Tab-separated table of C-alpha atoms in Angstrom:
chain	number	residue	atom	x	y	z
A	1	MET	CA	102.817	7.888	166.019
A	2	PRO	CA	101.465	8.607	162.497
A	3	THR	CA	99.398	11.790	162.280
A	4	CYS	CA	97.388	10.938	159.133
A	5	PRO	CA	94.055	9.219	159.968
A	6	ALA	CA	94.686	6.501	157.373
A	7	THR	CA	98.180	5.668	158.579
A	8	ARG	CA	97.076	5.783	162.232
A	9	PHE	CA	94.309	3.322	161.405
A	10	LEU	CA	96.620	0.955	159.528
A	11	ALA	CA	99.444	1.161	162.082
A	12	ALA	CA	96.988	0.135	164.786
A	13	LEU	CA	96.027	-3.077	162.942
A	14	ASP	CA	99.028	-5.113	164.081
A	15	ALA	CA	102.782	-5.006	164.613
A	16	ASP	CA	103.560	-5.814	160.956
A	17	TRP	CA	101.610	-2.819	159.674
A	18	ALA	CA	103.082	-0.573	162.368
A	19	ALA	CA	106.622	-1.626	161.407
A	20	LEU	CA	105.944	-1.128	157.690
A	21	ILE	CA	104.594	2.377	158.187
A	22	ALA	CA	107.504	3.263	160.459
A	23	ALA	CA	109.967	1.998	157.837
A	24	VAL	CA	108.336	3.646	154.813
A	25	GLY	CA	107.301	6.873	156.507
A	26	PRO	CA	104.306	9.110	155.741
A	27	CYS	CA	102.014	8.247	152.867
A	28	LEU	CA	102.986	10.424	149.914
A	29	HIS	CA	100.199	9.332	147.578
A	30	GLN	CA	99.751	12.092	144.991
A	31	PRO	CA	96.534	11.825	142.974
A	32	ARG	CA	96.068	13.962	139.884
A	33	PRO	CA	92.433	15.116	140.029
A	34	GLU	CA	92.937	17.480	137.092
A	35	ARG	CA	93.215	14.516	134.717
A	36	GLU	CA	90.029	13.607	132.880
A	37	PRO	CA	88.987	9.924	132.951
A	38	TYR	CA	89.979	9.626	129.282
A	39	GLN	CA	93.574	10.588	130.016
A	40	ALA	CA	93.694	8.495	133.198
A	41	LEU	CA	92.515	5.398	131.327
A	42	VAL	CA	95.015	5.905	128.501
A	43	ARG	CA	97.806	6.256	131.040
A	44	ALA	CA	96.698	3.162	132.951
A	45	VAL	CA	96.682	1.105	129.745
A	46	ALA	CA	100.210	2.305	128.967
A	47	TYR	CA	101.404	0.936	132.312
A	48	GLN	CA	99.556	-2.387	132.142
A	49	GLN	CA	101.976	-5.250	132.808
A	50	LEU	CA	105.007	-2.947	132.610
A	51	HIS	CA	107.448	-1.418	135.049
A	52	ALA	CA	106.914	2.300	135.661
A	53	ARG	CA	110.023	3.327	133.720
A	54	ALA	CA	108.886	1.477	130.588
A	55	GLY	CA	105.413	3.006	130.869
A	56	ASP	CA	106.937	6.471	131.266
A	57	ALA	CA	108.970	5.999	128.087
A	58	ILE	CA	105.987	4.832	126.042
A	59	LEU	CA	103.843	7.732	127.236
A	60	GLY	CA	106.664	10.139	126.440
A	61	ARG	CA	106.771	8.894	122.853
A	62	LEU	CA	102.978	9.143	122.581
A	63	ARG	CA	103.006	12.764	123.728
A	64	ALA	CA	105.855	13.541	121.329
A	65	LEU	CA	103.561	12.605	118.431
A	66	PHE	CA	101.483	15.691	119.275
A	67	PRO	CA	103.916	18.574	119.861
A	68	GLY	CA	102.712	21.760	121.456
A	69	GLN	CA	100.200	20.131	123.757
A	70	ASP	CA	100.321	18.147	126.972
A	71	PHE	CA	98.298	15.139	125.815
A	72	PRO	CA	96.498	14.029	122.642
A	73	THR	CA	92.782	14.743	122.466
A	74	PRO	CA	90.377	11.831	122.044
A	75	GLY	CA	89.859	12.854	118.417
A	76	GLN	CA	93.584	12.868	117.728
A	77	LEU	CA	94.130	9.490	119.352
A	78	ALA	CA	91.183	7.934	117.543
A	79	ALA	CA	92.530	9.173	114.213
A	80	ALA	CA	96.185	8.220	114.792
A	81	SER	CA	97.643	5.524	112.567
A	82	LEU	CA	98.394	2.047	113.833
A	83	GLU	CA	102.004	2.456	112.720
A	84	SER	CA	102.566	5.656	114.690
A	85	LEU	CA	101.104	4.189	117.883
A	86	ARG	CA	102.987	0.917	117.494
A	87	GLY	CA	106.102	3.042	117.099
A	88	CYS	CA	105.533	4.395	120.616
A	89	GLY	CA	105.855	0.867	121.965
A	90	PHE	CA	102.213	-0.128	122.266
A	91	SER	CA	101.219	-3.643	121.225
A	92	ALA	CA	98.556	-3.978	118.553
A	93	ARG	CA	96.123	-5.035	121.275
A	94	LYS	CA	96.877	-1.961	123.366
A	95	VAL	CA	96.474	0.275	120.315
A	96	ALA	CA	92.991	-1.144	119.802
A	97	THR	CA	92.210	-0.546	123.487
A	98	LEU	CA	93.504	3.036	123.399
A	99	GLN	CA	91.564	3.932	120.283
A	100	GLY	CA	88.492	2.280	121.789
A	101	ILE	CA	88.849	4.535	124.847
A	102	ALA	CA	89.188	7.576	122.599
A	103	GLN	CA	86.120	6.676	120.543
A	104	ALA	CA	84.088	5.854	123.656
A	105	THR	CA	85.023	9.270	125.050
A	106	LEU	CA	83.831	10.954	121.859
A	107	ASP	CA	80.611	8.918	122.078
A	108	GLY	CA	80.036	9.812	125.735
A	109	ARG	CA	80.490	6.301	127.085
A	110	VAL	CA	83.585	7.407	129.006
A	111	PRO	CA	82.271	10.137	131.307
A	112	ASP	CA	83.980	13.427	131.985
A	113	ALA	CA	85.410	14.057	135.444
A	114	ALA	CA	82.326	15.805	136.789
A	115	SER	CA	80.032	12.973	135.726
A	116	ALA	CA	82.456	10.312	136.980
A	117	ARG	CA	82.506	11.904	140.416
A	118	GLY	CA	78.752	11.409	140.580
A	119	LEU	CA	79.122	7.633	140.233
A	120	ASP	CA	80.132	5.303	143.026
A	121	ASP	CA	83.105	2.980	142.622
A	122	GLU	CA	81.228	-0.094	141.419
A	123	GLN	CA	78.975	1.887	139.070
A	124	LEU	CA	82.008	3.338	137.308
A	125	ILE	CA	83.810	-0.005	137.209
A	126	GLU	CA	80.804	-1.769	135.701
A	127	ARG	CA	80.359	0.979	133.119
A	128	LEU	CA	83.960	1.078	131.925
A	129	ILE	CA	84.824	-2.626	131.900
A	130	GLN	CA	82.339	-2.921	129.048
A	131	LEU	CA	85.024	-1.342	126.843
A	132	PRO	CA	87.270	-3.856	125.048
A	133	GLY	CA	90.602	-4.297	126.822
A	134	ILE	CA	89.516	-2.466	129.973
A	135	GLY	CA	89.519	-4.554	133.121
A	136	ARG	CA	88.820	-3.801	136.728
A	137	TRP	CA	92.462	-2.918	137.525
A	138	THR	CA	92.542	-0.202	134.867
A	139	VAL	CA	89.425	1.460	136.260
A	140	GLU	CA	90.770	1.135	139.799
A	141	MET	CA	93.840	3.148	138.757
A	142	LEU	CA	91.458	5.861	137.527
A	143	LEU	CA	89.606	5.756	140.845
A	144	ILE	CA	92.835	5.967	142.857
A	145	TYR	CA	94.850	8.485	140.879
A	146	SER	CA	92.276	10.800	139.290
A	147	LEU	CA	89.078	10.544	141.323
A	148	GLU	CA	90.848	10.423	144.715
A	149	ARG	CA	88.808	7.526	146.059
A	150	GLU	CA	90.155	6.477	149.447
A	151	ASP	CA	88.893	2.907	149.733
A	152	ILE	CA	90.160	1.094	146.619
A	153	LEU	CA	92.156	-2.138	146.899
A	154	PRO	CA	93.395	-3.380	143.484
A	155	VAL	CA	93.575	-7.075	144.379
A	156	ASP	CA	94.511	-8.078	140.816
A	157	ASP	CA	97.723	-6.065	141.123
A	158	PHE	CA	100.792	-8.319	141.426
A	159	GLY	CA	102.685	-5.726	143.462
A	160	VAL	CA	99.900	-5.401	146.042
A	161	ARG	CA	99.625	-9.165	146.509
A	162	GLU	CA	103.407	-9.587	146.608
A	163	GLY	CA	103.646	-6.769	149.134
A	164	TYR	CA	101.187	-8.528	151.410
A	165	ARG	CA	103.097	-11.794	151.021
A	166	ARG	CA	106.304	-10.076	152.138
A	167	LEU	CA	104.555	-8.133	154.892
A	168	LYS	CA	103.289	-11.353	156.447
A	169	ASP	CA	106.273	-13.519	155.407
A	170	LEU	CA	104.050	-15.962	153.531
A	171	GLU	CA	105.279	-18.719	151.241
A	172	LYS	CA	102.961	-17.649	148.426
A	173	GLN	CA	100.791	-14.698	147.526
A	174	PRO	CA	97.130	-14.652	148.498
A	175	SER	CA	94.740	-14.990	145.589
A	176	PRO	CA	92.799	-11.890	144.568
A	177	ARG	CA	89.720	-13.332	146.274
A	178	GLN	CA	91.635	-14.029	149.470
A	179	LEU	CA	93.174	-10.563	149.525
A	180	ARG	CA	89.804	-8.948	148.928
A	181	GLN	CA	88.500	-10.697	152.028
A	182	ILE	CA	91.606	-9.910	154.090
A	183	GLY	CA	91.499	-6.285	152.959
A	184	GLN	CA	88.013	-5.698	154.305
A	185	ALA	CA	89.722	-5.039	157.639
A	186	TRP	CA	91.569	-2.099	156.050
A	187	SER	CA	88.432	-0.228	155.008
A	188	PRO	CA	87.831	2.728	154.745
A	189	TRP	CA	91.530	3.313	153.945
A	190	ARG	CA	92.296	0.582	151.410
A	191	THR	CA	93.867	3.007	148.923
A	192	THR	CA	96.486	3.955	151.519
A	193	ALA	CA	96.950	0.267	152.371
A	194	ALA	CA	97.684	-0.449	148.692
A	195	TRP	CA	100.171	2.450	148.590
A	196	TYR	CA	102.118	0.902	151.471
A	197	LEU	CA	101.903	-2.642	150.100
A	198	TRP	CA	103.523	-1.401	146.884
A	199	ARG	CA	106.433	-0.288	149.053
A	200	VAL	CA	107.045	-3.268	151.345
A	201	PRO	CA	110.848	-3.611	151.506
A	202	THR	CA	112.408	-6.739	150.069
A	203	ALA	CA	114.216	-8.939	152.570
């Protein structure tokens, strides 16, 4: 029987969830609370619509532009040339989004970690989706991986919807709206539910 409260809760939902958790094992979700929202947003944009390995490579090239430090500052990113950022593998649209994040951080529109922790999920989502190129999914990655929120279900994520389709052996994925409704039963542990749905084995 799972010992983590979240996995116990999910395993008790039905036989499909119990079998998934038994197959995957303990939840090994590893948030990075030391990352400021600025860095978390930049990272999320890098991974938008890409496999993890491709996102890793692009981020590695971005960091290599600024030797001697772990990550570019907002000022450095805002001042970087289009050519240098395109050379990392970012599209022109993503470059505009990244530099918009950097400028919004300098302007105070992207809050620091302490301020972000004082906002609830929807407050932070509504604040940050005002930035060009930033959608709900991007902010949800910030909530999951940096702010350690436990009840986030990124229903726009293809992998989450595909995981649920495989879990329930459905012919097609649920729509984001359908999954949002289905996922209400997984609260208050929807972040852990998403972690497992990303890992549903293929047949």
